[in-house]
Structures are given as C-alpha cells and as structure tokens.
GROMACS .gro file of C-alpha atoms in nm:
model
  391
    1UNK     CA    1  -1.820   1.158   5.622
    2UNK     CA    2  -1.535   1.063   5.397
    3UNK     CA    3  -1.672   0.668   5.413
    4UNK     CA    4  -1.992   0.807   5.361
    5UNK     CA    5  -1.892   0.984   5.035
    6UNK     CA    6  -1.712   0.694   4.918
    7UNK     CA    7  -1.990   0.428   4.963
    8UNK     CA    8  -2.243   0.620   4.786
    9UNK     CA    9  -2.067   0.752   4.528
   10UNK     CA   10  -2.250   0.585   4.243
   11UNK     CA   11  -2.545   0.644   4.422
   12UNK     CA   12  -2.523   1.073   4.442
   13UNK     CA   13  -2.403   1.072   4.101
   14UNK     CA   14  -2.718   0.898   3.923
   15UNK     CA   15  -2.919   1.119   4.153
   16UNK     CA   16  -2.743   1.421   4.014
   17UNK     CA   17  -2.797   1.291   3.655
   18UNK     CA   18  -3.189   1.234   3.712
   19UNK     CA   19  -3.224   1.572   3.853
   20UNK     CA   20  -3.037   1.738   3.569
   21UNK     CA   21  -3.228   1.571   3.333
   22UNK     CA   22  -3.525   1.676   3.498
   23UNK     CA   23  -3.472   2.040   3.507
   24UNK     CA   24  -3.364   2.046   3.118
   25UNK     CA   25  -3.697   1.843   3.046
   26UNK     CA   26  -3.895   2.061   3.279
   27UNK     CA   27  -3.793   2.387   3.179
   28UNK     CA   28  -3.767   2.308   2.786
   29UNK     CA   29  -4.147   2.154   2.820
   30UNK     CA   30  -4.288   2.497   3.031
   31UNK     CA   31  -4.072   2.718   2.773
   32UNK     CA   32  -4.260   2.520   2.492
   33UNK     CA   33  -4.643   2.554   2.686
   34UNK     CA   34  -4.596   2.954   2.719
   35UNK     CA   35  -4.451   3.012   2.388
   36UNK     CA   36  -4.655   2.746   2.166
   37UNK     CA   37  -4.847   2.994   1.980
   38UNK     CA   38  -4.664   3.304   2.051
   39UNK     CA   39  -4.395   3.204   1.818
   40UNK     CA   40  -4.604   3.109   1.510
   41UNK     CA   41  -4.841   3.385   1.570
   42UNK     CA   42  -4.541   3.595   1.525
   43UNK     CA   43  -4.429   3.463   1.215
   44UNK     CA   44  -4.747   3.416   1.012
   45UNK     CA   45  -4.920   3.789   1.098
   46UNK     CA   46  -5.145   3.734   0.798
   47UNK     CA   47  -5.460   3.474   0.766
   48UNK     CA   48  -5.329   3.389   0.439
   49UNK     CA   49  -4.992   3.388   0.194
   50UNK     CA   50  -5.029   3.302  -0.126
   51UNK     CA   51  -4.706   3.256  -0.355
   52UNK     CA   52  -4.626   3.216  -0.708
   53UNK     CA   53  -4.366   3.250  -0.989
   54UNK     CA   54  -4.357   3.533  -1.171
   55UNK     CA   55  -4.348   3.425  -1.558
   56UNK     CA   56  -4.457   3.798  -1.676
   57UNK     CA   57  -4.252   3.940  -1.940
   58UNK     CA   58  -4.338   4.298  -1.809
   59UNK     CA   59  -4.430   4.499  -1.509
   60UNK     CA   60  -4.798   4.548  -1.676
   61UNK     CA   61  -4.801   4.174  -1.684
   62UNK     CA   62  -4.728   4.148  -1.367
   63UNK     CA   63  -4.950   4.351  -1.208
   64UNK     CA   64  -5.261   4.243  -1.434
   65UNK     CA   65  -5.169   3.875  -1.279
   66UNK     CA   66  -5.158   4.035  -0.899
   67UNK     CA   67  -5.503   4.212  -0.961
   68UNK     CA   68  -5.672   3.897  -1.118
   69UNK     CA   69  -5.562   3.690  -0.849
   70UNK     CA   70  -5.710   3.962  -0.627
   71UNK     CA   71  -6.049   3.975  -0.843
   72UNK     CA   72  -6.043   3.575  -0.780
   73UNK     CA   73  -5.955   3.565  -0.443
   74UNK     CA   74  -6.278   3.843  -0.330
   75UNK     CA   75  -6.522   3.632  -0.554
   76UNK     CA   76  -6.407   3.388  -0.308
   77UNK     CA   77  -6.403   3.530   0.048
   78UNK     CA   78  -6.414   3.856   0.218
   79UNK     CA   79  -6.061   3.945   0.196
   80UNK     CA   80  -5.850   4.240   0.269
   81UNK     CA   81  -5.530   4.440   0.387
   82UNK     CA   82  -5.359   4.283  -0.004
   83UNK     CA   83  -4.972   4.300   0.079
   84UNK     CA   84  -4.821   4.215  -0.209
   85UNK     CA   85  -4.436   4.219  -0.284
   86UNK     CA   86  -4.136   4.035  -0.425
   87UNK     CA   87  -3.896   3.782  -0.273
   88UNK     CA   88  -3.605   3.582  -0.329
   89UNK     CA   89  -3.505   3.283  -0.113
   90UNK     CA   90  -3.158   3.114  -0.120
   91UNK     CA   91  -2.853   2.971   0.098
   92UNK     CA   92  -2.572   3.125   0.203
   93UNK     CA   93  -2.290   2.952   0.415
   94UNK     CA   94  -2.110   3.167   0.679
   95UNK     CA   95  -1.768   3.283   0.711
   96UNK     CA   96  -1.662   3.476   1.021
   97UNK     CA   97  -1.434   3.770   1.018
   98UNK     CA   98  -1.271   3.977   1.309
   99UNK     CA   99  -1.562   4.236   1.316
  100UNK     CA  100  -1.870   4.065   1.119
  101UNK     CA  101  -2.007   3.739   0.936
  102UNK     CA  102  -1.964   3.739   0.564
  103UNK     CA  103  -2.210   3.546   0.354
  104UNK     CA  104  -2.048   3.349   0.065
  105UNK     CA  105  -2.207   3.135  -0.174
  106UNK     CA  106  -2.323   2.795  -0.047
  107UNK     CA  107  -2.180   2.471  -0.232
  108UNK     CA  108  -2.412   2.140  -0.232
  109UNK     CA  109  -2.184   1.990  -0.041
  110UNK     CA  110  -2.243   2.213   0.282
  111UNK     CA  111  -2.598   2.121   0.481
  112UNK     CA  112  -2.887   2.351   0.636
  113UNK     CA  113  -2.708   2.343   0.982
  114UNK     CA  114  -2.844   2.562   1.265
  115UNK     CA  115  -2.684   2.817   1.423
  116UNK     CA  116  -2.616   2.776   1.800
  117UNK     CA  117  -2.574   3.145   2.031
  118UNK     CA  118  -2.218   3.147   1.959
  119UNK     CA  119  -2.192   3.041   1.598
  120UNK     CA  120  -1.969   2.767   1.701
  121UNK     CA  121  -2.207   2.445   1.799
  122UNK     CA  122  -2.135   2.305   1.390
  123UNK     CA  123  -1.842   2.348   1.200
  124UNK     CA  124  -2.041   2.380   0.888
  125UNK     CA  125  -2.276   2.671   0.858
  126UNK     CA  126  -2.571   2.781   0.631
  127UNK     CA  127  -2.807   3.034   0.685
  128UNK     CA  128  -3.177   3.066   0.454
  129UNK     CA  129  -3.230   3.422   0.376
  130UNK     CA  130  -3.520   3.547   0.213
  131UNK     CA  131  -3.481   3.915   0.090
  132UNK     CA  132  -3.698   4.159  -0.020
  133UNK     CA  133  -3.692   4.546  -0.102
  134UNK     CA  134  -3.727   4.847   0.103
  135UNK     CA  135  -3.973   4.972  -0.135
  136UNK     CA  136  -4.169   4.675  -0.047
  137UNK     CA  137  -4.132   4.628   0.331
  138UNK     CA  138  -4.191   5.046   0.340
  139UNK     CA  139  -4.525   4.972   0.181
  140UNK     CA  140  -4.677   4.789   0.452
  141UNK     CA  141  -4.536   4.942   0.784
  142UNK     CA  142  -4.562   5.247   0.982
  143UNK     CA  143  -4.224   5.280   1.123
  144UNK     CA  144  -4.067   5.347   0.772
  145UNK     CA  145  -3.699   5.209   0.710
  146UNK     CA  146  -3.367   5.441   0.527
  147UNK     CA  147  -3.136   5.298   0.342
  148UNK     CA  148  -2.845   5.418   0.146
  149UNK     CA  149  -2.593   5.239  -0.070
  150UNK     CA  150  -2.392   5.046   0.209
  151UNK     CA  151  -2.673   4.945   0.482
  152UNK     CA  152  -2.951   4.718   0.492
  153UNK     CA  153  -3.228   4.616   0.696
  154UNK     CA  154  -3.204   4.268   0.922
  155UNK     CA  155  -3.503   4.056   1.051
  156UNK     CA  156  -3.369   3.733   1.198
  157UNK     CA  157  -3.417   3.545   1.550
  158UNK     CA  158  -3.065   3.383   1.529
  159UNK     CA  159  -2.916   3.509   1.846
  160UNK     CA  160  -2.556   3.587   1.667
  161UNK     CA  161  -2.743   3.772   1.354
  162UNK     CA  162  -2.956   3.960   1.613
  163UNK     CA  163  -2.575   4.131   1.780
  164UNK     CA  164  -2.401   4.228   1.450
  165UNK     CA  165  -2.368   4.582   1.312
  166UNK     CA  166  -2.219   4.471   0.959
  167UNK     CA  167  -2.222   4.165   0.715
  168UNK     CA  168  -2.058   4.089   0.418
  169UNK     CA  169  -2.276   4.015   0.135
  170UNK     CA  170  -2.163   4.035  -0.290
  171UNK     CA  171  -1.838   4.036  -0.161
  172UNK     CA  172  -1.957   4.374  -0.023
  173UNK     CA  173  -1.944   4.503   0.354
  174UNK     CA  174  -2.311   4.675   0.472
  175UNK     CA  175  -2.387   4.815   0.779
  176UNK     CA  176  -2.715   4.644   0.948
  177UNK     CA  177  -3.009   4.794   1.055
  178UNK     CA  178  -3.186   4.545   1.316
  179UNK     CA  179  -3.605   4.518   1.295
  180UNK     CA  180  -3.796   4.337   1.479
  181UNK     CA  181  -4.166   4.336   1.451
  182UNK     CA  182  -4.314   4.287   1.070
  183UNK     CA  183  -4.633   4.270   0.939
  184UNK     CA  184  -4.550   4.007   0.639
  185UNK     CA  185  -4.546   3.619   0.650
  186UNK     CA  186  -4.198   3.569   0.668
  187UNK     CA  187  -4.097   3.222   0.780
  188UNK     CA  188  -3.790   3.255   0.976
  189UNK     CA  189  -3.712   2.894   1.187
  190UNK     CA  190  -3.430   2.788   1.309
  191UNK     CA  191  -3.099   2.929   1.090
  192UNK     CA  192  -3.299   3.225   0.890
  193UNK     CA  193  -3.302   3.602   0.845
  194UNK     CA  194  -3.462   3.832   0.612
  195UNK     CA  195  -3.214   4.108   0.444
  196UNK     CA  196  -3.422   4.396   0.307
  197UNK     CA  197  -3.207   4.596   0.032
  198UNK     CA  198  -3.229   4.932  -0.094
  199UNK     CA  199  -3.371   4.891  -0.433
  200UNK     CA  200  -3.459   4.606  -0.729
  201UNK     CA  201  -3.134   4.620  -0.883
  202UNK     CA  202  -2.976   4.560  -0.523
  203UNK     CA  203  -3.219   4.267  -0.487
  204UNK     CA  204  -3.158   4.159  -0.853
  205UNK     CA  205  -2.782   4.135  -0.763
  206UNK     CA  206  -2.849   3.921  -0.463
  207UNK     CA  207  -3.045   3.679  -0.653
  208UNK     CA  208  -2.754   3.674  -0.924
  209UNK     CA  209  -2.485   3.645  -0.646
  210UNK     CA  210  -2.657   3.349  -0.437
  211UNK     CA  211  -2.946   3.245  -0.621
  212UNK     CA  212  -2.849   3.218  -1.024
  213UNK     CA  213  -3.015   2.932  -1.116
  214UNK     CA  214  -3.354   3.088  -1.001
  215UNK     CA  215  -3.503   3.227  -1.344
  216UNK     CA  216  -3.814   3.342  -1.242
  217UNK     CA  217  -3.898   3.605  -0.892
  218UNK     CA  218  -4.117   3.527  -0.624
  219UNK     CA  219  -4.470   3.696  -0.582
  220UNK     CA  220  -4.629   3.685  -0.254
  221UNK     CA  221  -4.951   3.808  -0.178
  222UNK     CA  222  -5.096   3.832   0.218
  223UNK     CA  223  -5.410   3.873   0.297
  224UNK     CA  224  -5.668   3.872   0.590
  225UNK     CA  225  -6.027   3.749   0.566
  226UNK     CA  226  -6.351   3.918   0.749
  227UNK     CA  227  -6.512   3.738   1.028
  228UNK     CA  228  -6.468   3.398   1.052
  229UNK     CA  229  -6.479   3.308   0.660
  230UNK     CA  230  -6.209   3.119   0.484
  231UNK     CA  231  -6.114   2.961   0.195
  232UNK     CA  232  -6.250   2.616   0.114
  233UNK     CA  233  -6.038   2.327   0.025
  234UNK     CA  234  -6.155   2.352  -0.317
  235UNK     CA  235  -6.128   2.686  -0.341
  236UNK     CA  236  -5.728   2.701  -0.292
  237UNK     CA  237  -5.719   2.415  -0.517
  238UNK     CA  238  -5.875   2.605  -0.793
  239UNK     CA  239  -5.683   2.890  -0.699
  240UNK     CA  240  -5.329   2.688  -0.668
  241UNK     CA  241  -5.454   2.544  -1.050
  242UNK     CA  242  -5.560   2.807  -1.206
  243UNK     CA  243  -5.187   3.055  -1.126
  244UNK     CA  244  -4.966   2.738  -1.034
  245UNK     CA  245  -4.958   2.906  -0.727
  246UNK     CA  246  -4.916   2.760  -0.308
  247UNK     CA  247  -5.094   2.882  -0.053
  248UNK     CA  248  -5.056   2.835   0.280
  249UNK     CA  249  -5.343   2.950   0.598
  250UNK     CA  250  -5.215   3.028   0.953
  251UNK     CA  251  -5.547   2.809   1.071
  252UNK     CA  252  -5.373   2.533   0.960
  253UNK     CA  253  -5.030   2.613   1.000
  254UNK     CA  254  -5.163   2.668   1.370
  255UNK     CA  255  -5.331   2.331   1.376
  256UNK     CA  256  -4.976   2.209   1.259
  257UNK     CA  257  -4.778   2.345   1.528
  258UNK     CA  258  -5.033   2.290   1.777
  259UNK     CA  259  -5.001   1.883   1.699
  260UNK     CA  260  -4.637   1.942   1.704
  261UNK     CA  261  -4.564   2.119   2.049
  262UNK     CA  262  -4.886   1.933   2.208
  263UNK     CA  263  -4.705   1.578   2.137
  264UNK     CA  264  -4.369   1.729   2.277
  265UNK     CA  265  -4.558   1.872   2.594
  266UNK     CA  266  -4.718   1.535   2.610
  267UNK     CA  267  -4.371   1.356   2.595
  268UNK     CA  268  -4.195   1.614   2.850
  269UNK     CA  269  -4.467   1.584   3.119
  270UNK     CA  270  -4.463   1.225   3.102
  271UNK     CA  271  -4.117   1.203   3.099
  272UNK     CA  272  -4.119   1.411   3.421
  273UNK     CA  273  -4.344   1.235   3.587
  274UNK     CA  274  -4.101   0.964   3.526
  275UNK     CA  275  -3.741   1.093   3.642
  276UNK     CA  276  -3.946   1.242   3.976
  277UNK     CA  277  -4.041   0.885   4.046
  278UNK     CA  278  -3.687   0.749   3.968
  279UNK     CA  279  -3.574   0.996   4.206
  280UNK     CA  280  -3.738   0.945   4.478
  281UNK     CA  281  -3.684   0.574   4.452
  282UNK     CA  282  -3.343   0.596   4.491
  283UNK     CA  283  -3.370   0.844   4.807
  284UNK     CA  284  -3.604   0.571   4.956
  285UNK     CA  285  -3.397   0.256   4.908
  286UNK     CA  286  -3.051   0.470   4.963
  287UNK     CA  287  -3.181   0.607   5.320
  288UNK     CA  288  -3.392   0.233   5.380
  289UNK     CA  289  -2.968   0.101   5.321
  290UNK     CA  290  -2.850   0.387   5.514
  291UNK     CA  291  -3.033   0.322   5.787
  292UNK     CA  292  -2.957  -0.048   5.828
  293UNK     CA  293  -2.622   0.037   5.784
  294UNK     CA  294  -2.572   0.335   6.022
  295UNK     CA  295  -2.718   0.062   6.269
  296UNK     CA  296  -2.347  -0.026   6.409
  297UNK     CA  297  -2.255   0.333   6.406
  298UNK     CA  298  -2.543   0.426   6.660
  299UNK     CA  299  -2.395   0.157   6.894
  300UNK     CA  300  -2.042   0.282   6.901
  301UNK     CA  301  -2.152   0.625   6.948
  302UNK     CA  302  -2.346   0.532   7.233
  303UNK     CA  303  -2.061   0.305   7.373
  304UNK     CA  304  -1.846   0.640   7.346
  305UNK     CA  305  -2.138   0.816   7.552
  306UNK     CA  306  -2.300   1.036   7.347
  307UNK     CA  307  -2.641   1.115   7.424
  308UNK     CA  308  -2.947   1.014   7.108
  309UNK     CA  309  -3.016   1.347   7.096
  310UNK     CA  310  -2.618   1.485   6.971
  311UNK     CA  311  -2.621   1.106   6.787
  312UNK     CA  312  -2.938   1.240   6.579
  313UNK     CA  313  -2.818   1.579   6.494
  314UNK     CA  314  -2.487   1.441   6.428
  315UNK     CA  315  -2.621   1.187   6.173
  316UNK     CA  316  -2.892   1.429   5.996
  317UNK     CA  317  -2.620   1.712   5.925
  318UNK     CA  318  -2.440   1.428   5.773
  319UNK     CA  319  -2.749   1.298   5.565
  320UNK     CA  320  -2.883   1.627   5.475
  321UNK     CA  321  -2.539   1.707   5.329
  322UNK     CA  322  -2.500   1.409   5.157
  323UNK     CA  323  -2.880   1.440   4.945
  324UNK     CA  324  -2.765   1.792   4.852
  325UNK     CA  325  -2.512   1.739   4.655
  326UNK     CA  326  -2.695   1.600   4.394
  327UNK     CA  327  -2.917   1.879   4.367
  328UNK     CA  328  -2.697   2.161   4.411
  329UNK     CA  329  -2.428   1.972   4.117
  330UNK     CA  330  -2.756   1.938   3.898
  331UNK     CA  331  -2.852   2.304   3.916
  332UNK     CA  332  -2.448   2.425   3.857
  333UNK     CA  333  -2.439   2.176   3.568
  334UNK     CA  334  -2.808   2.306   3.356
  335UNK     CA  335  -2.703   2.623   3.473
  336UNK     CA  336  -2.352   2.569   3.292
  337UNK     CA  337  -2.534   2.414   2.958
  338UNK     CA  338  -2.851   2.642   2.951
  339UNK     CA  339  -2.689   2.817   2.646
  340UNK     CA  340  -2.747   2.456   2.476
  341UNK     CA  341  -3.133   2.396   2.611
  342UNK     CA  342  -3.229   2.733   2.448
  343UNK     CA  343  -3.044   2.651   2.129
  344UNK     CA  344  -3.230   2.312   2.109
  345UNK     CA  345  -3.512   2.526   2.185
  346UNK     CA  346  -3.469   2.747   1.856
  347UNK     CA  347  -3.412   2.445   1.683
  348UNK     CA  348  -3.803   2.425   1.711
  349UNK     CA  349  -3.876   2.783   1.639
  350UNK     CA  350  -3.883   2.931   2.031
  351UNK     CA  351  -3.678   3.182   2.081
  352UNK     CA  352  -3.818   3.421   2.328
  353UNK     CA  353  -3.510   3.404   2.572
  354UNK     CA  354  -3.738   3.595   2.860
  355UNK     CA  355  -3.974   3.342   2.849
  356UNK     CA  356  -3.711   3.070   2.859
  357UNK     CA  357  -3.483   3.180   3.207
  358UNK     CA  358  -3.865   3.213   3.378
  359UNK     CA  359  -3.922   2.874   3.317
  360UNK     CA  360  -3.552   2.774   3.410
  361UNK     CA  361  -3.611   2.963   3.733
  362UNK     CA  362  -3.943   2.843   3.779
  363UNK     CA  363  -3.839   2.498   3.686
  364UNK     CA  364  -3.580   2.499   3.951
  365UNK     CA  365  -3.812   2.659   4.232
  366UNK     CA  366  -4.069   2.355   4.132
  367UNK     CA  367  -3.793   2.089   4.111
  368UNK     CA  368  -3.634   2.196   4.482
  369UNK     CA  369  -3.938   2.152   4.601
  370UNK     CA  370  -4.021   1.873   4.554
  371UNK     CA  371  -3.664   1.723   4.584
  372UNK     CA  372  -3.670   1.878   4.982
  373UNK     CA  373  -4.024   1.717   5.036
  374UNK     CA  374  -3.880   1.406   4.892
  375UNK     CA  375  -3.599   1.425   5.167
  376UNK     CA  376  -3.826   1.482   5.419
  377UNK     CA  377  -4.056   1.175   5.358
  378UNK     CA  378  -3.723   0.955   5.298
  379UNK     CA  379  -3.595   1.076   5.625
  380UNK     CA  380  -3.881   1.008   5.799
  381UNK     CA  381  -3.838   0.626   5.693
  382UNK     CA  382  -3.464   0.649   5.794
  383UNK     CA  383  -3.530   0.746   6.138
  384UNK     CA  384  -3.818   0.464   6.173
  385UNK     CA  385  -3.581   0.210   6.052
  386UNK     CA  386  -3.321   0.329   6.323
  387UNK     CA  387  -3.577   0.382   6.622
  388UNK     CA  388  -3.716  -0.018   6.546
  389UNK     CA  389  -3.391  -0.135   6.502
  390UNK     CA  390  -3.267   0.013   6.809
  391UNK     CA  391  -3.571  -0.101   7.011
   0.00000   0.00000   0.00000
C-alpha cells in the first residue's frame, strides 16, 4: 500500500485539488442561483429612489422642493407610499478595541476594503456608512425604534457589525441596537452599515465628525408606482434636470444584477462541467496505468497461492482506499476555508449564510455522487484490463 501511495502521489493530490475546486465553484454558483434576487430585492424595497442635494436655506424651502418634486413626479406616474428623509454618506476606517470597533476618521490614503467574518482578511479597513435619524426611520416602520443619548440603531450585513453590542463613534462609545428588515432603499454591499441616531443635531455631528467637506444634506425620496406604470426615460431625465437630482429604478437595478449573477452562473456551471471532466480523466487513465501495472502483482499472488477471488478483494480495498483520499482531503480542506467562500460571496452582495451551508451540503451530496459513480465506471475498466491481460 505504501508503494502504492508513493507512486501516485502526484496523481491523488491533483485529484484532491480538482475536487476542491469543484465544490467551492459548485456551492458559490448554487448560493448565487437561490439568492440572485433575494438579495437585491432586499435592498431596494421601493420601485423608485430619487436623491438630491439639499441647497434650501430653510426648512420651508425644503419642504416646498420635496412637495414639488412630488406634484412632478404624480403628473408623471401613479405614484405612492412618498418616504422621504435625510441622509449622510461617508467613510470611516476601523479600529478594534478589547470590547467593540471604534470608527475613526478615514484618511485618503486608506482604500474601500471589505470586511471578511473575522475583521482580519485586510490589514486596512473602511467601512461606508450611511446614517439617518430616528425621527426618519420611525416615520416609515411599524416596529418603532428608542433611543436615548448613548445608543443607536445598526442595519448592516457585515457579519462582525451584525455581533457587536457597542461602537465607538465622535470619539464617543454607544450601545447598538441591531435591525434587520427596513422598508427604505438603503444600499448596503459589501463593507456597509446604516447607523440611525437619535436626533438632527446627533446626525449633524456625524456629518461634521466624518463627513466635513459635505456642505449640503442628502434628500431621498422612495416611492412605489401603481400597476405596471413607470417612469419613461425622458421622464427621469426631465426630472434629474429640472432638481439636479439621480434617480435610480429597482427594474433596472434588477436587470443589472440579473446580467451580473447570470454571467457568473454561466461561468460556474461551465467551469463545472469542466473540473468533473478533468476528474474523471484522471481516474480513467490512473486505473487504465493501474491496471497494467498491478499485472505482475496478480502473478506473484497467484504463485504464493492465493485464490482470484481473495486477489480481487485484496486489490479493490486497496483501490477504493486509494480514490478516497482525494475526496475525503477535498471536503476537510472547503470545509476548513468555507469562512473564505462566503466572504467572497459578500463581496458580491450575498450574504444569506442559511442559504449558503445548503448549497455547501448540497454541493457535497451532488459532488460524492458523482465522484463514487465515477469510481465505479473507472473500476469497471480496471478489472477488464486485468481479466484480458490475464487471459
């Protein structure tokens, strides 16, 4: 067994690398088929978000702009369920502390790097952070959210955010108050989080703190439309003109995202298709050598007397142990690195982790499969090749 080991060393090991590769690009394409439009469906609730920056001098102002933008949009389309509230957006690099993370000011200098499930995957970290009021975010849920002067209110999918109970932000230390449904277009991909704060001279701070060089606040306004009406092209031109304002649709964001994951479905099923093939190429030609090499190992045994039948159960216990060892080192080692798949996986915007170990586990199941039916056909050849040679 110990010769055998030796002589196909190279062999079990590029077996065991095709079959891990496999599994990652297996499970990482199902985890992307099941969750394709779960994830932007969950980010964009609205049919429509329309954003612009506020240049009013005061809070009349203001809201005469939100209402004729509202006047404009209904002489458009059949819109309703307005949502209408203030933002800021900026970046904030990460510094870790015993208990919590504490957001500091980013420098240029630092890039938008994600954040793996233990925080430690870069050594540089940033984090986009859009925040928003309580006032605001009480306006347009059910479930209504408290805060006093030393908590605020977390929406993130960043697996490390998701686990703490505190965060330093303006050099402050607030208790965190996890959410996580909303009924807002917030965009929160790969390394974000939305931080709702108590009031407007909380949010006001923040912006100061993180985001001085912003002069002006964010207005965004979501909105649904009745039946299946929408907004011509030239009609969110006009609009985009007339308040110098962007506006985004989940249609097309869908369409987007659709063209994205399709291509990368596409790509992992071919791919697939691929690495099975490679893999059972190299169990055919490694049990076609096999054979014509065990060929002067059936004659001594038979020399020594053994029987064919104690010959052929000696020499398939030895086989069958030999092809799973690439299998079983391919399942310990995705099993070992899954923590990375899923993080590549956020990288794209999926993070249901449910969805993701059913397709590992289905993956695997499909994958064994197969690689056992491989065996089977490629040691059905072996023992042909050893009956005609012995005849």
């Amino acid at each position: 067994m110990r010769v055998r080991l030796k002589m196909n060393a190279v062999s079990l090991a590029t077996i065991t690398l095709l079959c891990t590769f496999l599994i990652v690009t297996l499970t990482m394409t199902l985890t992307t088929y099941r969750d394709m439009n779960h994830t932007i469906m969950k980010l964009i609730t609205n049919d429509y978000d329309l954003s612009f920056n506020d240049n009013s001098k005061s809070q009349i102002e203001r809201q005469q702009t939100i209402e004729h933008i509202k006047r404009d949009i209904q002489g458009s389309v059949n819109a309703k369920d307005f949502k209408v509230y203030e933002t800021t957006l900026f970046r904030a690099s990460l510094e870790k502390n015993r208990a919590y993370y504490k957001l500091k000011q980013a420098s240029d200098d630092i890039p938008i790097d994600f954040i793996g499930n233990e925080g430690s995957i870069f050594s540089k970290q940033s984090v986009m952070i859009t925040a928003l009021t309580v006032q605001d975010y009480n306006r347009y849920h059910q479930n209504k959210l408290h805060l006093d002067n030393q908590s605020i209110g977390m929406i993130t999918n960043v697996p490390i955010f998701k686990k703490q109970s505190k965060v330093g932000l303006n050099n402050e230390v607030f208790k965190v108050k996890q959410l996580d449904a909303h009924a807002l277009n917030l965009m929160m991909i790969q390394d974000s989080m939305v931080l709702i704060v108590k009031d407007n001279n909380q949010l006001q701070k923040v912006k100061g703190f993180y985001a001085h060089e912003q002069k002006k606040s964010t207005i965004s306004i979501n909105f649904n439309v009745s039946g299946k009406t929408k907004l011509t092209t030239s009609q969110i031109q006009k609009l985009s003109k007339k308040y110098d304002a962007s506006i985004n649709s989940k249609s097309e964001m869908l369409m987007v995202w659709d063209r994205l994951t399709g291509g990368l479905i596409f790509v992992g099923g071919v791919v697939s298709i691929v690495l099975v093939i490679g893999i059972f190429l190299m169990m055919y030609y490694k049990q076609v050598s096999e054979a014509y090499a065990n060929q002067h190992n059936y004659d001594i045994m038979k020399k020594l007397g053994l029987d064919n039948g104690r010959i052929s159960k000696i020499t398939r216990n030895q086989m069958t142990f030999l092809f799973a060892i690439p299998i079983t080192v391919a399942l310990i080692h995705t099993l070992i690195s899954s923590n990375i798949v899923y993080t590549l996986l956020n990288m794209l915007g999926i993070n249901n982790h449910h969805i993701f170990l059913t397709c590992y586990v289905l993956a695997v199941i499909i994958i064994s499969f197969l690689y056992m039916a491989m065996y089977k056909i490629t040691s059905y050849i072996y023992a042909k090749v050893i009956h005609q040679q012995r005849n």
